[in-house]
CSV table of C-alpha atoms and ligand atoms in Angstrom, one decimal:
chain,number,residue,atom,x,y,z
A,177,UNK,CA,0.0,0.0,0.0
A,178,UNK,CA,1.2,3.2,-0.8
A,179,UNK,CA,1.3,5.8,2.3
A,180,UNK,CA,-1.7,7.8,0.8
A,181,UNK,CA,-3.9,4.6,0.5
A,182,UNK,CA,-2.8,4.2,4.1
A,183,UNK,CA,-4.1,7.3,5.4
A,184,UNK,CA,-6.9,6.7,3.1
A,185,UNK,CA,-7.8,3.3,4.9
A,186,UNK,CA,-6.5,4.3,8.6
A,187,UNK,CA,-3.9,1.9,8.1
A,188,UNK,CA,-1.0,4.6,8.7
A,189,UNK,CA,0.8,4.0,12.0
A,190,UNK,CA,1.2,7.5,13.4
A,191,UNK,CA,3.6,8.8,16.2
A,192,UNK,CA,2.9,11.8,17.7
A,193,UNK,CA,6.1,13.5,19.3
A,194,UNK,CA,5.7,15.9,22.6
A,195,UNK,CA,2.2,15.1,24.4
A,196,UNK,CA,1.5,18.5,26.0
A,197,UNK,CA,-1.7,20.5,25.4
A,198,UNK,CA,-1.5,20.0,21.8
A,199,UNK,CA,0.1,16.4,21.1
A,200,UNK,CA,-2.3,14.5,23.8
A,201,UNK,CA,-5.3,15.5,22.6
A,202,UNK,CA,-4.0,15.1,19.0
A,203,UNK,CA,-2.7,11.6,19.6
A,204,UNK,CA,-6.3,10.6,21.4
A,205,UNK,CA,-8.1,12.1,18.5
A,206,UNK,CA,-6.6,10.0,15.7
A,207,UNK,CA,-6.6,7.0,18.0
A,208,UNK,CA,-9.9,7.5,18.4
A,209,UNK,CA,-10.5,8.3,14.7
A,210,UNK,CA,-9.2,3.9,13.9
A,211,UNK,CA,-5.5,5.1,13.6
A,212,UNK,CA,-2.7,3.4,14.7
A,213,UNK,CA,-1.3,5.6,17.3
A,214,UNK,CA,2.2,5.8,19.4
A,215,UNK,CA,2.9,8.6,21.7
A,216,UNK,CA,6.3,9.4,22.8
A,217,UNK,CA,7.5,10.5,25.7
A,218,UNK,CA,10.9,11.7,27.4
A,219,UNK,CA,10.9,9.2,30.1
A,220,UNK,CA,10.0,6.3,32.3
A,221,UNK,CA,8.5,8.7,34.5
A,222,UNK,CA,6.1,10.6,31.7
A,223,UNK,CA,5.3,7.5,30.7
A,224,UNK,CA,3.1,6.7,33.6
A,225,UNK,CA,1.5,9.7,33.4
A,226,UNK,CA,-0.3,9.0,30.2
A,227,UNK,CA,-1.1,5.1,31.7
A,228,UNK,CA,-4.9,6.0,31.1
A,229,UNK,CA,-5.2,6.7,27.8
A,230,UNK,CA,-2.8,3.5,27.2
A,231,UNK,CA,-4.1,1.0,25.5
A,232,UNK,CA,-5.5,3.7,22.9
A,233,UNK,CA,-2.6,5.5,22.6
A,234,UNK,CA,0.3,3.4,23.0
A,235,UNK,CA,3.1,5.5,25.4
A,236,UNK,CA,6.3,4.4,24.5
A,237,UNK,CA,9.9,6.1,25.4
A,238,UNK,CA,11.9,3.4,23.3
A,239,UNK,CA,12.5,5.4,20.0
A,240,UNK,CA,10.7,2.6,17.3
A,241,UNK,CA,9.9,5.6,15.4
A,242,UNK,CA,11.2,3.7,12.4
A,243,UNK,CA,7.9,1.8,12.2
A,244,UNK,CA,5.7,4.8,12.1
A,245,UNK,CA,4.2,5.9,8.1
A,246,UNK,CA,3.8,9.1,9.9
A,247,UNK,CA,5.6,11.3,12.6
A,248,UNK,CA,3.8,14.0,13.8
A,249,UNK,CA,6.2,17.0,16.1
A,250,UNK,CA,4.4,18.5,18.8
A,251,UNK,CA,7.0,19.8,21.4
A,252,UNK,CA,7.5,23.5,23.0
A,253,UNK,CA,9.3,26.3,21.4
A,254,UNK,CA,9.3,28.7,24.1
A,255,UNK,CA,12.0,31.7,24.5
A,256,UNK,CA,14.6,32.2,27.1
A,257,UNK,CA,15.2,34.3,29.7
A,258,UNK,CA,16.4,36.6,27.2
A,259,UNK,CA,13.0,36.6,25.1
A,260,UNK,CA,15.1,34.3,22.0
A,261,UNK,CA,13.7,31.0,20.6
A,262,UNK,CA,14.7,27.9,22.7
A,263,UNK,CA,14.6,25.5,19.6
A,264,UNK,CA,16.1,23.1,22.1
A,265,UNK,CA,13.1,20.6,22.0
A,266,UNK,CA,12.9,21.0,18.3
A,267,UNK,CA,16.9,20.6,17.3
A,268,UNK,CA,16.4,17.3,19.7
A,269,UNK,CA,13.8,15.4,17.7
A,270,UNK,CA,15.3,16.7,14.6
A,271,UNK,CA,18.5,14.8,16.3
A,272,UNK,CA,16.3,11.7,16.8
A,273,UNK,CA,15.0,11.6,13.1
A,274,UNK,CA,18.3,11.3,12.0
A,275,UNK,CA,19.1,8.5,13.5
A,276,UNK,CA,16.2,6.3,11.3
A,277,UNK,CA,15.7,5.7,7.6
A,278,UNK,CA,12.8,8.1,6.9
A,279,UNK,CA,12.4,6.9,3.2
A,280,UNK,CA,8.7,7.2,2.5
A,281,UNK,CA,7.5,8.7,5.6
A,282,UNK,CA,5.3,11.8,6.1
A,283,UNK,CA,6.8,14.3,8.7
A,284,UNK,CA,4.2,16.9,10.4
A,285,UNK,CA,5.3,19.9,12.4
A,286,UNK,CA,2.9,21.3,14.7
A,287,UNK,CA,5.2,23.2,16.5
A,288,UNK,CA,4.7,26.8,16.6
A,289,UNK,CA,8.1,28.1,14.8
A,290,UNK,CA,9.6,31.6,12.7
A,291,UNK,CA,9.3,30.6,9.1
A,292,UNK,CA,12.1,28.4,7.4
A,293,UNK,CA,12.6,27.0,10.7
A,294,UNK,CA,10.7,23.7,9.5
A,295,UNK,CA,12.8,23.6,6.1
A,296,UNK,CA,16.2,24.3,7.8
A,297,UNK,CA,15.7,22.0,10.7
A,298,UNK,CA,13.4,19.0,9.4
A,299,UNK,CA,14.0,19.1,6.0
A,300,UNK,CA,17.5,18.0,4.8
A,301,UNK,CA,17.8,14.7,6.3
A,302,UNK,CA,19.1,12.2,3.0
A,303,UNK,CA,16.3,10.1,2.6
A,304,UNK,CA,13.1,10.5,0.1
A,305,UNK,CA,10.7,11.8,2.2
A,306,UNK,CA,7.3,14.2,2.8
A,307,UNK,CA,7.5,17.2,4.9
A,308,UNK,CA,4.3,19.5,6.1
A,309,UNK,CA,4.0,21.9,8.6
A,310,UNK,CA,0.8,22.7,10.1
A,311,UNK,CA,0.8,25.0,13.1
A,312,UNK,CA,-1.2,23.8,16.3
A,313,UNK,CA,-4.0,26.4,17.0
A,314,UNK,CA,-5.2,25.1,20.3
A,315,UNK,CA,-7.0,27.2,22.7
A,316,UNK,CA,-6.5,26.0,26.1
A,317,UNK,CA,-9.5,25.8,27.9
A,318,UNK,CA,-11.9,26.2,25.4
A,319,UNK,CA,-14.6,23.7,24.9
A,320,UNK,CA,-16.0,24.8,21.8
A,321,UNK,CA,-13.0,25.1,19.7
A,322,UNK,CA,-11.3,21.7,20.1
A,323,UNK,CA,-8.2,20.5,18.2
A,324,UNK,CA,-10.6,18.9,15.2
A,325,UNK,CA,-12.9,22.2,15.3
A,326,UNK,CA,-10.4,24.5,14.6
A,327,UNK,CA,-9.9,25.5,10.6
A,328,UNK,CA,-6.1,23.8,9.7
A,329,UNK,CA,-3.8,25.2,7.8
A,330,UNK,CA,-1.1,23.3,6.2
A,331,UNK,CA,1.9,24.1,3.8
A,332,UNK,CA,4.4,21.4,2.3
A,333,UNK,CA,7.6,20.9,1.5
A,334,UNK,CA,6.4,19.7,-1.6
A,335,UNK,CA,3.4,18.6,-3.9
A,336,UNK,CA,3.1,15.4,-3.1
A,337,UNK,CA,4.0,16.2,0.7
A,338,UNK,CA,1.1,18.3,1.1
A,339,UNK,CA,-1.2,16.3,-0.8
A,340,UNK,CA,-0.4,13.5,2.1
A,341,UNK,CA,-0.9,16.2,4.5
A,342,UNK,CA,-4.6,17.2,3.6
A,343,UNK,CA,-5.1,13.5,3.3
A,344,UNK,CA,-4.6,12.9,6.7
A,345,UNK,CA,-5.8,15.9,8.5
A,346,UNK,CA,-9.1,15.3,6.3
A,347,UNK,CA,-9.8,11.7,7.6
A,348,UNK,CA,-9.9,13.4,11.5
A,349,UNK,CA,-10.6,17.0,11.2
A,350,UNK,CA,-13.8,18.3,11.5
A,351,UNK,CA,-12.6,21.9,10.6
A,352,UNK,CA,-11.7,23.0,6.9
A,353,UNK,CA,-8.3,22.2,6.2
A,354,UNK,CA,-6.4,25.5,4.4
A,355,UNK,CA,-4.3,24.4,2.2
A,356,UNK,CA,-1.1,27.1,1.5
A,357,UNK,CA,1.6,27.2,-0.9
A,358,UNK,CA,4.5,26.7,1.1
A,359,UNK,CA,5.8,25.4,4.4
A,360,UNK,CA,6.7,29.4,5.2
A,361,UNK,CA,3.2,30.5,4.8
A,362,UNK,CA,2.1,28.0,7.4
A,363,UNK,CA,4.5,29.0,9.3
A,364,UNK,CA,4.2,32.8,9.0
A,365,UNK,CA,0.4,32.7,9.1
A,366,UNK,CA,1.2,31.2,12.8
A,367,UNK,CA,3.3,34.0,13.8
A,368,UNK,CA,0.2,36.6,12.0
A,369,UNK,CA,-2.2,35.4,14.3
A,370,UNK,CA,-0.9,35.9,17.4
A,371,UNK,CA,0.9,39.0,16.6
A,372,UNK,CA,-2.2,40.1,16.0
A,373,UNK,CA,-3.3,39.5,19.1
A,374,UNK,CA,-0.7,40.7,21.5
A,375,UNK,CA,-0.9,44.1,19.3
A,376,UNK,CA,-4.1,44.5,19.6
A,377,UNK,CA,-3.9,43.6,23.2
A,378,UNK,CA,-1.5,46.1,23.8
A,379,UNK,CA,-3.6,48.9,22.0
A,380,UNK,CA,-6.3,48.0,24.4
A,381,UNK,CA,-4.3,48.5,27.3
A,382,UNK,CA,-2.6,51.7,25.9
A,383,UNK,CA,-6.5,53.0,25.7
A,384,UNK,CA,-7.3,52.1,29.4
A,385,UNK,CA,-4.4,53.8,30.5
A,386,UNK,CA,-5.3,57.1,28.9
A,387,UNK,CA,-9.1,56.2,29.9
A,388,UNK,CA,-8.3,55.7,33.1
A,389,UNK,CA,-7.0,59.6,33.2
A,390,UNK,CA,-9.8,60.6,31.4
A,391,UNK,CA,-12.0,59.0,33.6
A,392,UNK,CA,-13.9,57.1,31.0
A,393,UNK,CA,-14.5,53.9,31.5
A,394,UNK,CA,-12.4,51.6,28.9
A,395,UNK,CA,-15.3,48.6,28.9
A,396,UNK,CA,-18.3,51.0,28.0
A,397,UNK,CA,-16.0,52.3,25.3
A,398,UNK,CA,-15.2,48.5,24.1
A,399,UNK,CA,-18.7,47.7,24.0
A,400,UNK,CA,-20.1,50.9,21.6
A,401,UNK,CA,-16.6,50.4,20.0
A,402,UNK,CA,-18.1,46.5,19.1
A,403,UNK,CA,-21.0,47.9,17.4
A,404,UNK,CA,-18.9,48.3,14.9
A,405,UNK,CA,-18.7,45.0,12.2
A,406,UNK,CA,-14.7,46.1,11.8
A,407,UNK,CA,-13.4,46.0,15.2
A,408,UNK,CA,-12.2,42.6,17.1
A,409,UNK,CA,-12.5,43.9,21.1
A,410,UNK,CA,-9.9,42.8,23.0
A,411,UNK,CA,-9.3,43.5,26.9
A,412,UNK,CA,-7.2,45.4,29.4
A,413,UNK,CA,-5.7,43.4,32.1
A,414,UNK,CA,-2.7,43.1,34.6
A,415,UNK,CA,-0.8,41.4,31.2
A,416,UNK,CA,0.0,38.7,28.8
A,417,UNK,CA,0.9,35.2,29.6
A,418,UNK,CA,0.6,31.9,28.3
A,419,UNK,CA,2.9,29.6,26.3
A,420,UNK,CA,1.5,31.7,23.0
A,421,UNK,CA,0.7,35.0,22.4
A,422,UNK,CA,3.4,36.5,24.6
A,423,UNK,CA,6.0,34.3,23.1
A,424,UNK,CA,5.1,34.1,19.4
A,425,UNK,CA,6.5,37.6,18.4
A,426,UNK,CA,9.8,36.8,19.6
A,427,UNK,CA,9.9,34.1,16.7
A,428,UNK,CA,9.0,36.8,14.0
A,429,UNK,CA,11.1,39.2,16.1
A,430,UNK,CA,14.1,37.1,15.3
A,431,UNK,CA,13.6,36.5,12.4
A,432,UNK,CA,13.1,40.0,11.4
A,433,UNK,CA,16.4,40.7,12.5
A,434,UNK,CA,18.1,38.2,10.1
A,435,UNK,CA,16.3,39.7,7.3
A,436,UNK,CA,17.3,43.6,8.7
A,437,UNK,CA,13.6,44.0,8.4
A,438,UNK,CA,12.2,46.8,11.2
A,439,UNK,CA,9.0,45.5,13.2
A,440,UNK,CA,8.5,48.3,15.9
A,441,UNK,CA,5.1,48.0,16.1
A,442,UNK,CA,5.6,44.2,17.0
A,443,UNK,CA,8.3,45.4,19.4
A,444,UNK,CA,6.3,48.2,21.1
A,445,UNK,CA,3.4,45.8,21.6
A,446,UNK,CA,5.9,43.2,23.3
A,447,UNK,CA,7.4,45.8,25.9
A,448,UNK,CA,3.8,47.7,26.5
A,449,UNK,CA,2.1,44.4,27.4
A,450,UNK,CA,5.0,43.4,29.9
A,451,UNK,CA,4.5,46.8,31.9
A,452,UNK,CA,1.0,45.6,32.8
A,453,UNK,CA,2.1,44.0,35.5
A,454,UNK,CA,3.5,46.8,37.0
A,455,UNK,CA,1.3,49.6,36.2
A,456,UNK,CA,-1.3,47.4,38.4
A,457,UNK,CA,1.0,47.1,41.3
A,458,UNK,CA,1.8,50.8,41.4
A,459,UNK,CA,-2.4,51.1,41.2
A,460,UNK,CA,-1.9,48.7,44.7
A,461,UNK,CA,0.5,51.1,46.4
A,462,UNK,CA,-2.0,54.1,46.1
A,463,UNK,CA,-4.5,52.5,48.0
A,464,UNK,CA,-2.3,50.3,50.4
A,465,UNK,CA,-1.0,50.7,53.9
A,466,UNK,CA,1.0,48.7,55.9
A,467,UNK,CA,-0.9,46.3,58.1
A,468,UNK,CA,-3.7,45.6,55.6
A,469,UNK,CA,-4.5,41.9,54.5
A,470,UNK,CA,-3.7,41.6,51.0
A,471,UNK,CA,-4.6,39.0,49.3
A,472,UNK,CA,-4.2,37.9,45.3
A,473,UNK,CA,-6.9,36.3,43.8
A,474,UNK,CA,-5.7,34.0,41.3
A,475,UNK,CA,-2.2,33.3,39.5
A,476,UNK,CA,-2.7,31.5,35.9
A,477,UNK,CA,-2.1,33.2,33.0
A,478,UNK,CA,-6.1,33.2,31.9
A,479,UNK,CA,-9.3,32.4,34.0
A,480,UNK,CA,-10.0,28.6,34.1
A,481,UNK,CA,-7.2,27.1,32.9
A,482,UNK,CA,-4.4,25.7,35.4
A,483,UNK,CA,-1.4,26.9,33.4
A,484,UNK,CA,1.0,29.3,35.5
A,485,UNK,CA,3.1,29.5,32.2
A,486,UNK,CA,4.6,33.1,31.6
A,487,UNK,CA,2.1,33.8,33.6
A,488,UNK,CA,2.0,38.1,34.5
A,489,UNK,CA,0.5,37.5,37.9
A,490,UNK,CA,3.5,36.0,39.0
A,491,UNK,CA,5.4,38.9,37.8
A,492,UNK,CA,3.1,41.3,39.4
A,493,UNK,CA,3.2,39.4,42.8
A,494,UNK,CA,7.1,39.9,42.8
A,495,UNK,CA,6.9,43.1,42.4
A,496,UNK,CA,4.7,43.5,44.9
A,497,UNK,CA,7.4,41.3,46.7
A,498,UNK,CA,9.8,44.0,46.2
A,499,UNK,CA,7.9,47.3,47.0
A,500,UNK,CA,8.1,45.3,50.3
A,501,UNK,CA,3.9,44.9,50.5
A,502,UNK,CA,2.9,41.6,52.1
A,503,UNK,CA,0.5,39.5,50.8
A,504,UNK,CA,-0.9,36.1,50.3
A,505,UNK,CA,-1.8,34.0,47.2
A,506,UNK,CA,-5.2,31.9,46.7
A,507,UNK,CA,-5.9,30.3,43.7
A,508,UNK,CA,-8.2,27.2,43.2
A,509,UNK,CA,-6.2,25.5,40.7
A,510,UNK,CA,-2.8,25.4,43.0
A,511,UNK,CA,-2.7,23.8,46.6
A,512,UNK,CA,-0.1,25.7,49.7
A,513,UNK,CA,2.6,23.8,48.4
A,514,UNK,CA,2.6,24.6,44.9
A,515,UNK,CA,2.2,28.5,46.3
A,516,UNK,CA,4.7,28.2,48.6
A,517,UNK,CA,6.6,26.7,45.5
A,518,UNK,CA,6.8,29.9,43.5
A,519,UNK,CA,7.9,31.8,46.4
A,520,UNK,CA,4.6,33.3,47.8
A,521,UNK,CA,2.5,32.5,50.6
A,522,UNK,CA,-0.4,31.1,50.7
A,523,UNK,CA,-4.1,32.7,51.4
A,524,UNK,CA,-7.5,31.7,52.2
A,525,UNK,CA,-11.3,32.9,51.6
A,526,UNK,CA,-11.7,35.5,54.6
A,527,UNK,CA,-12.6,39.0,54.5
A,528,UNK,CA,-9.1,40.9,54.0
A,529,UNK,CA,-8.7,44.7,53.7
A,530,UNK,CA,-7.4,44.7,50.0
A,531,UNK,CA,-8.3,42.1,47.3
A,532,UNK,CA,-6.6,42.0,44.3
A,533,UNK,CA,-8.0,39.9,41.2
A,534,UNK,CA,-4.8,38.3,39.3
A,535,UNK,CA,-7.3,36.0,37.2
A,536,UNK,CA,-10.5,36.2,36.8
A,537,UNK,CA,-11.6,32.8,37.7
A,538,UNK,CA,-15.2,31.7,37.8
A,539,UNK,CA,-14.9,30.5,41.2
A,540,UNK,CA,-14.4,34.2,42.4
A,541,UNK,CA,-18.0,34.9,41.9
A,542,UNK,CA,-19.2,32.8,44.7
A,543,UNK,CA,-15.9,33.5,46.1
A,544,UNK,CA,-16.1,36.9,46.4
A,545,UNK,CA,-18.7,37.0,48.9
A,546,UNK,CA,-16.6,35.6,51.2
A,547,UNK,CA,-13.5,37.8,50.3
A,548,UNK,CA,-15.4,41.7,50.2
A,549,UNK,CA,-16.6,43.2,53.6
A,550,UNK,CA,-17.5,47.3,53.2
A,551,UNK,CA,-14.1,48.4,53.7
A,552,UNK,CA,-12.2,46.2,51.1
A,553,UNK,CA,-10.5,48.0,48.6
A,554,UNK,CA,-10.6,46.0,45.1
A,555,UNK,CA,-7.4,45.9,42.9
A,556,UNK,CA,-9.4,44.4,40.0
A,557,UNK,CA,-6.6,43.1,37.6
A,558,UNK,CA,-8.8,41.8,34.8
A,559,UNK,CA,-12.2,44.1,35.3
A,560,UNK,CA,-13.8,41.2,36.5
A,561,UNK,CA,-16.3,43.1,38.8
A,562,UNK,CA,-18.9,45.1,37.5
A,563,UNK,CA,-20.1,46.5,40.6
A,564,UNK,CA,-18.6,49.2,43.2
A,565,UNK,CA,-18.2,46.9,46.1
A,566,UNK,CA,-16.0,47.6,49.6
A,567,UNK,CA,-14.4,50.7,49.5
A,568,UNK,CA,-14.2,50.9,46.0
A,569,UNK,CA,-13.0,48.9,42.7
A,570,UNK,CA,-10.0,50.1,41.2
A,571,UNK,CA,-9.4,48.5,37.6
A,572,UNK,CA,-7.8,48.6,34.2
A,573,UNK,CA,-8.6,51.8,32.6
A,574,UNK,CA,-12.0,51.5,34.8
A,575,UNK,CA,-12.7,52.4,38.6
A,576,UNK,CA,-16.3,51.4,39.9
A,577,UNK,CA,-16.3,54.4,43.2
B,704,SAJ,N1,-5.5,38.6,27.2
B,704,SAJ,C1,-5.7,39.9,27.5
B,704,SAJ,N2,-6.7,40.6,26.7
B,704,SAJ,C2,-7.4,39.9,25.8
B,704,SAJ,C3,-7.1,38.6,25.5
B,704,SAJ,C4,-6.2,37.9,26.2
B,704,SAJ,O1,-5.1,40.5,28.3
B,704,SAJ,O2,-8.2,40.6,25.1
B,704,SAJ,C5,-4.5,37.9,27.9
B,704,SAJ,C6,-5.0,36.6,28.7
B,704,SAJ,O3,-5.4,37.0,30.0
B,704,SAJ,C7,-3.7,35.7,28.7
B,704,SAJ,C8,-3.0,36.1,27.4
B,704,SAJ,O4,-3.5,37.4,27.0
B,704,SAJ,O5,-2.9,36.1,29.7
B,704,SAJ,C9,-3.3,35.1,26.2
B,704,SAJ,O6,-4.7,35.0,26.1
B,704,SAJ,P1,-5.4,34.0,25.0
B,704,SAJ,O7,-6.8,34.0,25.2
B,704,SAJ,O8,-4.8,34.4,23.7
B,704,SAJ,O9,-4.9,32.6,25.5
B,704,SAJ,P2,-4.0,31.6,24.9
B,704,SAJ,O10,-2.5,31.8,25.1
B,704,SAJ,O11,-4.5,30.3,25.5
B,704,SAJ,O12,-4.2,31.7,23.4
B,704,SAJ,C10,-4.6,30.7,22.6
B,704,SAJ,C11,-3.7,30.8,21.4
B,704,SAJ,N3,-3.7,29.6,20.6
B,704,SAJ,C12,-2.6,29.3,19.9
B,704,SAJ,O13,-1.7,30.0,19.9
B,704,SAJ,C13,-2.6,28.1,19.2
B,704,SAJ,C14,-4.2,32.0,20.6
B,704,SAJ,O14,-3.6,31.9,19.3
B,704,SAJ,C15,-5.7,32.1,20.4
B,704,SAJ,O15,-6.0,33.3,19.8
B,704,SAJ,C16,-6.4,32.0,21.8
B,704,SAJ,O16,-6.0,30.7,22.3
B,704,SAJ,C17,-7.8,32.0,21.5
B,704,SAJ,O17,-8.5,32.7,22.3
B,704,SAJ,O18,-8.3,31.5,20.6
C-alpha cells in the first residue's frame, strides 16, 4: 500500500512527538479516529502519566519511530530568559530523526516556529521523504474550539507532501483544512495570528491607561466600540501570559532581524504588554498601607485554565514582593505547596482589607462573597467586577467608586 492509501484506509501507523496541550489530545483524536497511534515520551516517569489513555494511545519512550508511516512533532518552542527561541526541544527530535531511515514517511510539524525554521531544521535529512507543517492552533480551555474544530492550515515541502498532509488531517478534522503554498506561509500565518493579538492587546491596554486619566471607563467604550462590524474587542488586564501570544512575536522578532527587516510596532506591543504588571502594582500602592491583609486572587495566566506558564500575575506578585507589601496567594487550581513553590505565601477565603483579582476565575463569583466586607478596597486586575463593592473597585482603565 502506498502511504496515501494508508491514510486513506486508517492503516498509517502514526507517532505523535511531545504530548503537552497539543500532542495529547491530538494523539487521542486520531486514536480514536481507527488510527494506529504511538505517543512518545521523554521518560520512564512521563510515561506513567499517560497510563490512562494506554491501551488507545500506545506510550512508548523506546524510539521505534522507524515503524511509524507518519511522525507528527508537537514539542514547546518557548523563549529564554532573554525573550530568543529555545529551539532546544525541536533541534532534539530533529536529532532523533536522523538517527532512522525516513524513506517514504510523512513528517508533520505542529510546532509553533519563525518561518524556514521547519525547512532548515526537518528538511535536509538524506532520505526521500514528505514534509508538512501545520501549526497547532489550540485554545487551552476552550470547549468549543477543540483541536478537530479548529480550521487547519497546512503548507508542504512539496506537492506530493502536502497532498499527504490534507489527506490525513481530512480523515480526523472536522474543521476546513487551508491548504497554503509553502511550508513558510504556514509557518508565517502562525506567527500573524498571534501577533495580532498581542498588538491589539497592547492597544487596548494603551487605551485604558489614557481612559483611566480621562475617567472614561475603557469597557463601556469596548462595547459601543463592538458595534462596529470592523473591530475585534480585546481587553485590558494586569498582562499577557501563556505559552502563546506573549511568546510568538519573539519568533517573527528574530527572524526579522536576520532579514534587517524593522518591526517596531511588534516590538512596542511586546514591551507595552510586559509593563502591565506593573502599572497594576503601582495602582496597589496608592491605595495600600502597611498592616492591611492583601490578598491575590488567582495566579494562571487566563481564568480557568491551570497553566501558570509566563504567567503576569506571578510577575506582578514579585513586584509587589519587592515594593516590600505583604501578601498572600489563593488560587483554586494550586494547593499551599505549589504556592509556597513559586515563592509566595499562601491565602484563604476570609474577609481581607485589599483584594486584588490576578485571574478572573469563575470561582471568584461565589468567592467573592466571602473575600469583600465594606471596607475592602478592590485591585481588580482583569475588570472582573462590574459593581462598586468595599471601598471601592480600582481596575484597568475602569474604577467602579
Ligand atoms: N489577554 C488579554 N486581553 C485579551 C485577550 C487575552 O489580556 O483581550 C491575555 C490573557 O489573559 C492571557 C493572554 O492574553 O494572559 C493570552 O490569552 P489568550 O486568550 O490568547 O490565551 P492563549 O494563550 O491560550 O491563546 C490561545 C492561542 N492559541 C494558539 O496560539 C494556538 C491564541 O492563538 C488564540 O487566539 C487564543 O488561544 C484564543 O482565544 O483562541
Amino acid at each position: 500500500m502506498t502511504l496515501l492509501e494508508k491514510i486513506n484506509a486508517k492503516r498509517a501507523k502514526i507517532g505523535v512527538i511531545g504530548l503537552g496541550y497539543v500532542g495529547l489530545p491530538l494523539a487521542v483524536l486520531l486514536a480514536k479516529k481507527g488510527f494506529k497511534v504511538s505517543g512518545f515520551v521523554r521518560n520512564e516517569k512521563r510515561k506513567k502519566e499517560f497510563s490512562k489513555i494506554f491501551p488507545l494511545v500506545n506510550i512508548i519512550t523506546s524510539s521505534n519511530l522507524a515503524n511509524q508511516d507518519i511522525i507528527i512533532v508537537c514539542v514547546p518552542t518557548p523563549v529564554d530568559k532573554n525573550k530568543n527561541p529555545d529551539l532546544t526541544h525541536f533541534k532534539n527530535v530533529a536529532n532523533r530523526l536522523s538517527k532512522i531511515k525516513l524513506d517514504g514517511k510523512l513528517l508533520v510539524n505542529e510546532s509553533t516556529v519563525a518561518p524556514f525554521t521547519t525547512r532548515e531544521i526537518l528538511g535536509n535529512f538524506p532520505y526521500k521523504y514528505f514534509l508538512v507543517a501545520s501549526p497547532e492552533r489550540i485554545d487551552p480551555g476552550n470547549q468549543d474550539m477543540t483541536t478537530e474544530n479548529v480550521p487547519k492550515v497546512i503548507g508542504g515541502i512539496s506537492r506530493k507532501s502536502l497532498e499527504l498532509g490534507v489527506a490525513l488531517y481530512s480523515k480526523f478534522m472536522k474543521a476546513q483544512i487551508v491548504s497554503v503554498s509553502s511550508l513558510e506561509v504556514a509557518e508565517m500565518t502562525k506567527m500573524l495570528e498571534n501577533t495580532y493579538r498581542n498588538v491589539n492587546i497592547a492597544l487596548i491596554n494603551e487605551f485604558a491607561k489614557l481612559a483611566q486619566k480621562c475617567r472614561v471607563d475603557i469597557l463601556e467604550v469596548i462595547n459601543a466600540a463592538k458595534t462596529k462590524w470592523s473591530f475585534q474587542a480585546h481587553y485590558p488586564g494586569i498582562g499577557v501570559g501563556g505559552h502563546c501570544i506573549p511568546v510568538d512575536p519573539y519568533y517573527i522578532v528574530a527572524l526579522a532581524k536576520k532579514k534587517r527587516v524593522a518591526l517596531p510596532v511588534t516590538q512596542a506591543a511586546l514591551s507595552e504588554n510586559e509593563k502591565m504588571p506593573k502599572f497594576v502594582a503601582d495602582k496597589v500602592t496608592e491605595h495600600h498601607k502597611k498592616g492591611m491583609s492583601v490578598l491575590v486572587y488567582g495566579i494562571t495566566y487566563k481564568r480557568d485554565v491551570p497553566d501558570l506558564r509566563e504567567s503576569p500575575v506571578i510577575a506582578f506578585c514579585n513586584i509587589l514582593k519587592s515594593k516590600g507589601i505583604s501578601f498572600n496567594v489563593y488560587d483554586p487550581f494550586f494547593n499551599k505547596k505549589d504556592i509556597e513553590n513559586l515563592g509566595f505565601n499562601t491565602g484563604y477565603l476570609k474577609i481581607v482589607d485589599m483584594l486584588i483579582v490576578g485571574t478572573d476565575h469563575t470561582t471568584l463569583i461565589k468567592d467573592s462573597k466571602k473575600l469583600i466586607g465594606e471596607n475592602t478596597f478592590i485591585i481588580d486586575g482583569r475588570n472582573f467586577f462590574t459593581l462598586k463593592m468595599g471601598k471601592g473597585v480600582f481596575g484597568v482603565g475602569r474604577n467602579l467608586l
